[in-house]
mmCIF file of C-alpha atoms in Angstrom:
data_model
loop_
_atom_site.group_PDB
_atom_site.id
_atom_site.type_symbol
_atom_site.label_atom_id
_atom_site.label_comp_id
_atom_site.label_asym_id
_atom_site.label_seq_id
_atom_site.Cartn_x
_atom_site.Cartn_y
_atom_site.Cartn_z
ATOM 1 C CA MET A 212 194.013 216.189 208.086
ATOM 2 C CA VAL A 213 194.711 213.027 210.061
ATOM 3 C CA ILE A 214 191.773 210.771 210.884
ATOM 4 C CA LYS A 215 192.165 208.373 213.793
ATOM 5 C CA GLU A 216 189.641 205.556 213.971
ATOM 6 C CA ILE A 217 189.039 203.909 217.317
ATOM 7 C CA PHE A 218 187.757 200.349 217.521
ATOM 8 C CA THR A 219 186.298 199.024 220.768
ATOM 9 C CA PRO A 220 184.934 195.516 221.369
ATOM 10 C CA ASP A 221 181.250 195.147 222.224
ATOM 11 C CA ILE A 222 181.379 193.296 225.553
ATOM 12 C CA ALA A 223 178.251 191.674 226.966
ATOM 13 C CA ILE A 224 177.060 192.834 230.382
ATOM 14 C CA THR A 225 177.757 190.541 233.326
ATOM 15 C CA TRP A 226 175.018 191.653 235.727
ATOM 16 C CA LEU A 227 171.753 190.566 234.121
ATOM 17 C CA PRO A 228 168.201 191.874 234.740
ATOM 18 C CA TRP A 229 167.976 189.198 237.436
ATOM 19 C CA ALA A 230 170.214 191.509 239.496
ATOM 20 C CA VAL A 231 167.699 194.340 239.155
ATOM 21 C CA GLN A 232 164.960 192.023 240.395
ATOM 22 C CA TYR A 233 167.107 190.880 243.313
ATOM 23 C CA PHE A 234 168.005 194.396 244.436
ATOM 24 C CA PHE A 235 164.404 195.547 243.996
ATOM 25 C CA MET A 236 162.774 192.659 245.848
ATOM 26 C CA MET A 237 165.359 192.710 248.613
ATOM 27 C CA GLY A 238 164.767 196.449 248.966
ATOM 28 C CA LEU A 239 161.035 195.849 249.394
ATOM 29 C CA ALA A 240 161.775 193.238 252.056
ATOM 30 C CA TYR A 241 164.173 195.212 254.251
ATOM 31 C CA ALA A 242 162.285 198.491 253.849
ATOM 32 C CA SER A 243 159.010 196.879 254.968
ATOM 33 C CA VAL A 244 160.874 195.618 258.049
ATOM 34 C CA TRP A 245 161.901 199.214 258.810
ATOM 35 C CA VAL A 246 158.347 200.494 258.407
ATOM 36 C CA ALA A 247 156.917 197.776 260.658
ATOM 37 C CA THR A 248 159.571 198.202 263.355
ATOM 38 C CA ILE A 249 159.392 201.998 263.479
ATOM 39 C CA HIS A 250 155.595 201.880 263.581
ATOM 40 C CA LEU A 251 155.643 199.198 266.271
ATOM 41 C CA PHE A 252 157.852 201.222 268.604
ATOM 42 C CA SER A 253 156.529 204.713 267.828
ATOM 43 C CA GLN A 254 152.789 204.138 268.209
ATOM 44 C CA PRO A 255 151.071 203.426 271.563
ATOM 45 C CA LYS A 256 148.363 201.534 269.668
ATOM 46 C CA PRO A 257 149.946 200.115 266.501
ATOM 47 C CA ASP A 258 147.848 199.774 263.373
ATOM 48 C CA ASP A 259 147.299 196.024 262.948
ATOM 49 C CA ARG A 260 146.437 196.523 259.298
ATOM 50 C CA LEU A 261 149.738 198.266 258.553
ATOM 51 C CA LEU A 262 151.730 195.592 260.385
ATOM 52 C CA LYS A 263 149.851 192.887 258.498
ATOM 53 C CA LEU A 264 150.674 194.455 255.133
ATOM 54 C CA CYS A 265 154.341 194.881 256.092
ATOM 55 C CA ALA A 266 154.506 191.243 257.175
ATOM 56 C CA CYS A 267 153.044 190.038 253.871
ATOM 57 C CA LEU A 268 155.515 192.140 251.894
ATOM 58 C CA MET A 269 158.648 191.233 253.877
ATOM 59 C CA LEU A 270 157.764 187.531 253.746
ATOM 60 C CA THR A 271 156.993 187.286 250.027
ATOM 61 C CA ALA A 272 159.695 189.661 248.775
ATOM 62 C CA GLY A 273 162.198 188.039 251.124
ATOM 63 C CA ILE A 274 161.539 184.684 249.461
ATOM 64 C CA VAL A 275 161.643 185.903 245.857
ATOM 65 C CA ALA A 276 164.806 188.031 246.196
ATOM 66 C CA PRO A 277 167.273 185.167 246.896
ATOM 67 C CA ILE A 278 165.769 183.178 244.018
ATOM 68 C CA ALA A 279 166.498 186.067 241.648
ATOM 69 C CA LEU A 280 170.024 186.280 243.079
ATOM 70 C CA LEU A 281 170.701 182.607 242.382
ATOM 71 C CA ALA A 282 169.478 183.106 238.817
ATOM 72 C CA ASP A 283 171.902 186.027 238.371
ATOM 73 C CA LEU A 284 174.839 183.842 239.435
ATOM 74 C CA HIS A 285 174.557 182.120 236.000
ATOM 75 C CA GLN A 286 175.367 178.813 237.745
ATOM 76 C CA PRO A 287 173.249 178.803 240.931
ATOM 77 C CA LEU A 288 175.039 175.803 242.480
ATOM 78 C CA ARG A 289 178.290 177.745 242.593
ATOM 79 C CA ALA A 290 176.909 179.741 245.531
ATOM 80 C CA TRP A 291 178.684 177.275 247.827
ATOM 81 C CA HIS A 292 181.989 178.858 246.765
ATOM 82 C CA PHE A 293 181.184 181.818 249.021
ATOM 83 C CA TYR A 294 181.329 179.485 252.028
ATOM 84 C CA ALA A 295 184.311 177.397 250.920
ATOM 85 C CA GLN A 296 186.838 180.219 251.252
ATOM 86 C CA VAL A 297 187.469 183.205 253.497
ATOM 87 C CA ARG A 298 187.275 186.541 251.640
ATOM 88 C CA PRO A 299 187.079 189.392 254.184
ATOM 89 C CA ASP A 300 187.914 191.857 251.383
ATOM 90 C CA SER A 301 184.712 190.991 249.485
ATOM 91 C CA TRP A 302 181.295 192.430 250.289
ATOM 92 C CA MET A 303 179.694 189.512 248.454
ATOM 93 C CA TRP A 304 181.378 187.152 250.908
ATOM 94 C CA TYR A 305 179.835 189.034 253.826
ATOM 95 C CA GLY A 306 176.504 189.001 252.031
ATOM 96 C CA ALA A 307 176.601 185.211 251.796
ATOM 97 C CA PHE A 308 176.249 185.170 255.584
ATOM 98 C CA LEU A 309 174.102 188.266 256.090
ATOM 99 C CA LEU A 310 171.458 187.209 253.566
ATOM 100 C CA PRO A 311 170.453 183.892 255.225
ATOM 101 C CA VAL A 312 170.281 185.653 258.596
ATOM 102 C CA PHE A 313 167.922 188.276 257.196
ATOM 103 C CA SER A 314 165.809 185.695 255.382
ATOM 104 C CA GLY A 315 165.381 183.751 258.610
ATOM 105 C CA THR A 316 164.719 186.675 260.946
ATOM 106 C CA SER A 317 162.313 188.401 258.539
ATOM 107 C CA ALA A 318 160.363 185.154 258.091
ATOM 108 C CA VAL A 319 160.057 184.747 261.878
ATOM 109 C CA PHE A 320 159.078 188.410 262.306
ATOM 110 C CA ALA A 321 156.444 188.129 259.577
ATOM 111 C CA TRP A 322 155.092 184.901 261.098
ATOM 112 C CA LEU A 323 154.756 186.526 264.528
ATOM 113 C CA LEU A 324 152.837 189.444 263.015
ATOM 114 C CA LEU A 325 150.571 187.180 260.953
ATOM 115 C CA ARG A 326 150.051 184.453 263.565
ATOM 116 C CA GLN A 327 146.927 186.110 264.996
ATOM 117 C CA TYR A 328 145.252 185.712 261.602
ATOM 118 C CA LEU A 329 145.800 181.943 261.553
ATOM 119 C CA PRO A 330 142.907 179.854 262.975
ATOM 120 C CA LYS A 331 143.412 178.268 266.391
ATOM 121 C CA HIS A 332 141.298 175.183 265.821
ATOM 122 C CA THR A 333 139.684 173.237 262.999
ATOM 123 C CA THR A 334 137.072 170.507 263.211
ATOM 124 C CA ASN A 335 137.365 167.035 261.737
ATOM 125 C CA GLN A 336 134.407 167.851 259.504
ATOM 126 C CA ASP A 337 136.173 170.917 258.119
ATOM 127 C CA SER A 338 136.859 170.166 254.451
ATOM 128 C CA ASP A 339 138.723 173.419 253.812
ATOM 129 C CA TRP A 340 142.336 172.274 253.353
ATOM 130 C CA VAL A 341 143.603 175.862 253.367
ATOM 131 C CA ASN A 342 142.100 176.340 256.825
ATOM 132 C CA LYS A 343 143.812 173.183 258.056
ATOM 133 C CA ILE A 344 147.198 174.261 256.694
ATOM 134 C CA SER A 345 146.753 177.686 258.277
ATOM 135 C CA GLN A 346 146.009 176.060 261.636
ATOM 136 C CA LEU A 347 149.159 173.929 261.386
ATOM 137 C CA LEU A 348 151.257 177.006 260.588
ATOM 138 C CA ARG A 349 150.119 178.564 263.850
ATOM 139 C CA PHE A 350 152.167 175.953 265.767
ATOM 140 C CA GLY A 351 149.868 175.685 268.740
ATOM 141 C CA ASP A 352 147.776 177.989 270.879
ATOM 142 C CA TRP A 353 150.206 180.080 272.922
ATOM 143 C CA ASN A 354 150.857 183.787 273.402
ATOM 144 C CA SER A 355 153.591 185.041 271.065
ATOM 145 C CA ASP A 356 153.074 188.787 271.528
ATOM 146 C CA LYS A 357 155.986 189.165 273.960
ATOM 147 C CA PHE A 358 158.422 188.004 271.273
ATOM 148 C CA ILE A 359 157.349 190.492 268.593
ATOM 149 C CA LYS A 360 159.339 193.557 269.685
ATOM 150 C CA PRO A 361 162.632 191.732 270.420
ATOM 151 C CA ILE A 362 162.456 189.932 267.075
ATOM 152 C CA ALA A 363 161.544 193.232 265.392
ATOM 153 C CA LEU A 364 164.742 194.851 266.687
ATOM 154 C CA ILE A 365 166.895 191.917 265.595
ATOM 155 C CA THR A 366 165.278 191.877 262.152
ATOM 156 C CA ALA A 367 165.634 195.657 261.757
ATOM 157 C CA LEU A 368 169.367 195.411 262.505
ATOM 158 C CA SER A 369 169.642 192.580 259.999
ATOM 159 C CA ALA A 370 167.734 194.709 257.469
ATOM 160 C CA CYS A 371 170.255 197.517 257.974
ATOM 161 C CA SER A 372 173.101 195.087 257.308
ATOM 162 C CA ILE A 373 171.429 193.963 254.069
ATOM 163 C CA ALA A 374 170.872 197.561 252.964
ATOM 164 C CA LEU A 375 174.548 198.289 253.623
ATOM 165 C CA TYR A 376 175.775 195.120 251.920
ATOM 166 C CA THR A 377 173.656 195.498 248.777
ATOM 167 C CA GLY A 378 174.813 199.087 248.373
ATOM 168 C CA MET A 379 178.464 198.469 249.128
ATOM 169 C CA GLU A 380 178.874 195.400 246.915
ATOM 170 C CA THR A 381 178.053 197.652 243.958
ATOM 171 C CA MET A 382 179.845 200.746 245.214
ATOM 172 C CA ALA A 383 183.074 198.792 245.866
ATOM 173 C CA ILE A 384 183.742 198.312 242.123
ATOM 174 C CA GLU A 385 186.288 201.063 241.472
ATOM 175 C CA ALA A 386 186.547 200.238 237.761
ATOM 176 C CA ARG A 387 183.074 201.714 237.256
ATOM 177 C CA PRO A 388 183.085 205.397 238.299
ATOM 178 C CA LEU A 389 179.289 205.555 238.116
ATOM 179 C CA TRP A 390 179.068 202.942 240.873
ATOM 180 C CA HIS A 391 182.015 204.006 242.971
ATOM 181 C CA THR A 392 180.368 206.621 245.191
ATOM 182 C CA TYR A 393 179.399 206.597 248.849
ATOM 183 C CA TRP A 394 176.073 208.120 247.844
ATOM 184 C CA LEU A 395 174.986 204.848 246.230
ATOM 185 C CA PRO A 396 174.055 202.889 249.418
ATOM 186 C CA PRO A 397 171.763 205.642 250.798
ATOM 187 C CA LEU A 398 170.244 206.184 247.349
ATOM 188 C CA MET A 399 169.471 202.473 247.065
ATOM 189 C CA ALA A 400 168.061 202.346 250.595
ATOM 190 C CA MET A 401 165.844 205.428 250.270
ATOM 191 C CA SER A 402 164.502 204.357 246.874
ATOM 192 C CA ALA A 403 163.740 200.938 248.385
ATOM 193 C CA LEU A 404 161.813 202.613 251.199
ATOM 194 C CA LEU A 405 159.878 204.668 248.652
ATOM 195 C CA ALA A 406 158.992 201.568 246.626
ATOM 196 C CA ALA A 407 157.991 199.598 249.725
ATOM 197 C CA CYS A 408 155.656 202.353 250.904
ATOM 198 C CA GLY A 409 154.096 202.553 247.451
ATOM 199 C CA THR A 410 153.627 198.787 247.381
ATOM 200 C CA LEU A 411 152.002 198.838 250.824
ATOM 201 C CA VAL A 412 149.510 201.438 249.579
ATOM 202 C CA ILE A 413 148.514 199.140 246.717
ATOM 203 C CA LEU A 414 148.302 196.102 249.011
ATOM 204 C CA ASN A 415 146.026 198.040 251.344
ATOM 205 C CA ARG A 416 143.686 198.448 248.386
ATOM 206 C CA LEU A 417 143.967 194.925 247.001
ATOM 207 C CA LEU A 418 143.860 192.811 250.162
ATOM 208 C CA LYS A 419 140.579 192.466 252.019
ATOM 209 C CA GLY A 420 140.063 194.884 254.908
ATOM 210 C CA TYR A 421 140.972 198.296 253.466
ATOM 211 C CA GLN A 422 141.398 200.982 256.149
ATOM 212 C CA GLN A 423 141.621 204.723 255.571
ATOM 213 C CA ARG A 424 143.739 205.151 258.708
ATOM 214 C CA THR A 425 146.360 202.870 257.209
ATOM 215 C CA GLN A 426 146.203 204.744 253.915
ATOM 216 C CA ASP A 427 146.789 208.073 255.661
ATOM 217 C CA SER A 428 149.794 206.693 257.548
ATOM 218 C CA LEU A 429 151.279 205.272 254.374
ATOM 219 C CA LEU A 430 150.869 208.600 252.581
ATOM 220 C CA LEU A 431 153.083 210.190 255.248
ATOM 221 C CA TRP A 432 155.630 207.423 254.721
ATOM 222 C CA VAL A 433 155.592 207.977 250.948
ATOM 223 C CA ARG A 434 156.163 211.712 251.380
ATOM 224 C CA ALA A 435 158.993 211.216 253.865
ATOM 225 C CA SER A 436 160.760 208.547 251.805
ATOM 226 C CA PHE A 437 160.444 210.596 248.616
ATOM 227 C CA GLY A 438 161.934 213.611 250.377
ATOM 228 C CA LEU A 439 164.879 211.559 251.666
ATOM 229 C CA PHE A 440 165.506 210.048 248.237
ATOM 230 C CA ALA A 441 165.368 213.482 246.575
ATOM 231 C CA LEU A 442 167.816 214.910 249.140
ATOM 232 C CA CYS A 443 170.249 212.040 248.540
ATOM 233 C CA LEU A 444 169.973 212.551 244.786
ATOM 234 C CA ILE A 445 170.649 216.284 245.120
ATOM 235 C CA GLY A 446 173.566 215.609 247.455
ATOM 236 C CA TRP A 447 175.069 213.162 244.959
ATOM 237 C CA ALA A 448 174.699 215.639 242.079
ATOM 238 C CA LEU A 449 176.232 218.550 244.013
ATOM 239 C CA PHE A 450 178.934 217.018 246.169
ATOM 240 C CA ASP A 451 180.112 213.796 244.532
ATOM 241 C CA LYS A 452 183.535 214.147 242.890
ATOM 242 C CA GLY A 453 183.688 210.992 240.788
ATOM 243 C CA SER A 454 180.361 209.442 239.855
ATOM 244 C CA ALA A 455 178.452 212.680 239.171
ATOM 245 C CA PRO A 456 181.089 214.104 236.749
ATOM 246 C CA GLU A 457 181.140 210.759 234.919
ATOM 247 C CA ALA A 458 177.355 210.897 234.575
ATOM 248 C CA ALA A 459 177.583 214.488 233.293
ATOM 249 C CA LEU A 460 180.102 213.399 230.668
ATOM 250 C CA LEU A 461 177.785 210.614 229.503
ATOM 251 C CA LEU A 462 174.917 213.096 229.257
ATOM 252 C CA GLU A 463 176.948 215.144 226.792
ATOM 253 C CA THR A 464 177.709 212.243 224.456
ATOM 254 C CA SER A 465 175.066 209.521 224.841
ATOM 255 C CA PRO A 466 171.432 209.917 223.676
ATOM 256 C CA SER A 467 170.365 206.950 225.820
ATOM 257 C CA TRP A 468 171.708 208.629 228.946
ATOM 258 C CA GLN A 469 170.033 211.894 227.961
ATOM 259 C CA LEU A 470 166.734 210.016 227.684
ATOM 260 C CA ALA A 471 167.341 208.401 231.085
ATOM 261 C CA ALA A 472 167.992 211.813 232.657
ATOM 262 C CA ILE A 473 164.778 213.213 231.184
ATOM 263 C CA TRP A 474 162.862 210.216 232.551
ATOM 264 C CA VAL A 475 164.301 210.724 236.057
ATOM 265 C CA LEU A 476 163.532 214.453 236.108
ATOM 266 C CA VAL A 477 159.991 214.022 234.773
ATOM 267 C CA THR A 478 159.219 211.214 237.221
ATOM 268 C CA LEU A 479 160.581 213.204 240.153
ATOM 269 C CA ALA A 480 158.588 216.267 239.088
ATOM 270 C CA VAL A 481 155.340 214.295 238.757
ATOM 271 C CA LEU A 482 155.795 212.728 242.182
ATOM 272 C CA ALA A 483 156.709 216.036 243.813
ATOM 273 C CA LEU A 484 153.686 217.830 242.360
ATOM 274 C CA MET A 485 151.243 215.085 243.329
ATOM 275 C CA LEU A 486 152.645 214.672 246.837
ATOM 276 C CA ALA A 487 152.327 218.427 247.361
ATOM 277 C CA ILE A 488 148.544 217.977 247.297
ATOM 278 C CA ARG A 489 147.379 217.715 250.900
ATOM 279 C CA HIS A 490 144.438 215.368 250.392
ATOM 280 C CA LEU A 491 144.949 212.945 247.543
ATOM 281 C CA PRO A 492 141.918 211.171 246.044
ATOM 282 C CA ASN A 493 142.101 207.405 245.792
ATOM 283 C CA ILE A 494 142.972 207.329 242.092
ATOM 284 C CA ALA A 495 145.747 209.896 242.609
ATOM 285 C CA MET A 496 147.115 207.855 245.518
ATOM 286 C CA LEU A 497 147.233 204.814 243.264
ATOM 287 C CA ILE A 498 149.096 206.778 240.571
ATOM 288 C CA VAL A 499 151.583 208.072 243.156
ATOM 289 C CA SER A 500 152.226 204.541 244.415
ATOM 290 C CA LEU A 501 152.770 203.085 240.954
ATOM 291 C CA THR A 502 155.031 206.003 240.019
ATOM 292 C CA ALA A 503 157.088 205.510 243.185
ATOM 293 C CA ILE A 504 157.531 201.812 242.417
ATOM 294 C CA HIS A 505 158.379 202.642 238.817
ATOM 295 C CA LEU A 506 160.990 205.194 239.932
ATOM 296 C CA ALA A 507 162.707 202.790 242.345
ATOM 297 C CA TRP A 508 162.805 199.935 239.843
ATOM 298 C CA GLY A 509 163.955 202.216 237.022
ATOM 299 C CA PHE A 510 166.670 203.684 239.230
ATOM 300 C CA ARG A 511 168.060 200.177 239.763
ATOM 301 C CA TRP A 512 167.887 199.481 236.049
ATOM 302 C CA ILE A 513 169.929 202.607 235.284
ATOM 303 C CA VAL A 514 172.482 201.846 238.002
ATOM 304 C CA LEU A 515 172.882 198.111 237.431
ATOM 305 C CA ILE A 516 172.197 197.606 233.706
ATOM 306 C CA GLN A 517 172.628 200.868 231.819
ATOM 307 C CA ALA A 518 175.772 201.739 233.787
ATOM 308 C CA GLN A 519 177.377 198.593 232.355
ATOM 309 C CA THR A 520 177.098 200.100 228.868
ATOM 310 C CA ASP A 521 179.746 202.605 229.976
ATOM 311 C CA PRO A 522 183.029 200.729 229.291
ATOM 312 C CA LYS A 523 185.454 200.170 232.152
ATOM 313 C CA TYR A 524 188.286 200.683 229.668
ATOM 314 C CA GLY A 525 187.808 202.149 226.206
ATOM 315 C CA ALA A 526 185.726 204.701 224.354
ATOM 316 C CA GLY A 527 182.089 205.056 223.443
ATOM 317 C CA THR A 528 179.278 203.014 224.958
ATOM 318 C CA TYR A 529 178.232 199.405 224.568
ATOM 319 C CA LEU A 530 174.916 198.475 223.001
ATOM 320 C CA TYR A 531 172.418 196.478 225.054
ATOM 321 C CA GLN A 532 169.165 194.961 223.872
ATOM 322 C CA LEU A 533 166.830 193.357 226.401
ATOM 323 C CA PRO A 534 166.464 189.646 225.541
ATOM 324 C CA TRP A 535 163.027 188.080 225.414
ATOM 325 C CA GLY A 536 164.041 184.920 227.266
ATOM 326 C CA PRO A 537 164.872 184.022 230.890
ATOM 327 C CA GLU A 538 167.870 186.382 230.930
ATOM 328 C CA GLY A 539 165.651 189.321 230.006
ATOM 329 C CA LEU A 540 161.947 190.091 229.784
ATOM 330 C CA LEU A 541 160.753 186.587 230.674
ATOM 331 C CA GLY A 542 162.924 186.582 233.785
ATOM 332 C CA ILE A 543 161.573 189.974 234.887
ATOM 333 C CA ALA A 544 157.964 188.907 234.335
ATOM 334 C CA GLY A 545 158.584 185.556 236.014
ATOM 335 C CA THR A 546 159.986 187.204 239.139
ATOM 336 C CA PHE A 547 156.995 189.485 239.515
ATOM 337 C CA GLY A 548 154.690 186.563 238.725
ATOM 338 C CA LEU A 549 156.247 184.467 241.484
ATOM 339 C CA TRP A 550 155.849 187.328 243.944
ATOM 340 C CA LEU A 551 152.177 187.765 243.007
ATOM 341 C CA ALA A 552 151.579 184.019 243.408
ATOM 342 C CA LEU A 553 153.177 184.029 246.864
ATOM 343 C CA MET A 554 151.180 187.099 247.862
ATOM 344 C CA ALA A 555 147.955 185.390 246.780
ATOM 345 C CA LEU A 556 148.908 182.281 248.767
ATOM 346 C CA VAL A 557 149.751 184.232 251.925
ATOM 347 C CA SER A 558 146.570 186.308 251.698
ATOM 348 C CA GLU A 559 144.557 183.093 251.434
ATOM 349 C CA LEU A 560 146.249 181.574 254.479
ATOM 350 C CA ILE A 561 145.585 184.622 256.684
ATOM 351 C CA ARG A 562 141.955 185.189 255.717
ATOM 352 C CA HIS A 563 140.856 184.206 259.263
ATOM 353 C CA THR A 564 139.643 187.050 261.511
ATOM 354 C CA PRO A 565 141.282 187.021 264.969
ATOM 355 C CA ALA A 566 139.024 186.105 267.872
ATOM 356 C CA ALA A 567 139.907 189.350 269.638
ATOM 357 C CA LYS A 568 138.548 191.332 266.709
ATOM 358 C CA LEU A 569 135.373 189.251 266.539
ATOM 359 C CA ALA A 570 134.672 190.131 270.162
ATOM 360 C CA ARG A 571 134.863 193.880 269.581
#
């Protein structure tokens, strides 16, 4: 009997958990733009509460996402290299231009939606510095409503470009069969929409001014986005010729991938069963939202981190242990902490009730 022993080097992953945070936060930002734009154009009387929540999410997530991206570059100052050379064959090069455009347009769109909640005037005796800052951020007393829909369309198109770019920059890597599938961009986009809708449900509960009408609308969004994500996942499993067979091979040999598959199936089953209930109680709605967010974030972890344990060249799988420091758990917690801090700041700035609502 001849025994052949195969040695493979244990190579560290190059895309760190910062990348998961970037893709997740950016997904929340562009998906909330989609929700706001579709609602704005499809409803004769748009829900101000829903638009307010979308604006808060697109603004805060749109700020945090680029910060996480710079952290994942290992040397943040090297970002200027994307602008110092022409690389039309690189999706990252296109993203270097698409990302600032989206950050700018989404910030303007969010400001237009939130402007009505900023106070028009403050008195000299007003000692509330937050109120004074909010009044300054209003930039005068003029009617901005006519600009909302045009900016919404521009921002929605920019959001589509970001969804395409973030999916394609991963899919374009042919050396990783798990990534190299045209199903990846729609899977990333639909999971982002699912997570954004779940986050909006939670924000409707946490931020002052809860409305049941908004909650009912968001439940429809959660159901629709979950259905689209499930259809994309089924389509990938049935019709993909490269990535799906590679995943099936890993399931046969790797316990970690078997555990990941069980997690995906259980999470999908729990969501499907709960969303099948016509009228969800408040606690069940909260569980659905958290599960949806958990599914979208975990999906990105599997795609971006665990997929790197499958060697480009060689046998077996690499071992990965999540570090405790900035390149691991601390970085993940810090990103979410920054987002929560920004959300608290924005909610404090827009605590003013519009004059039109006071008159009702």
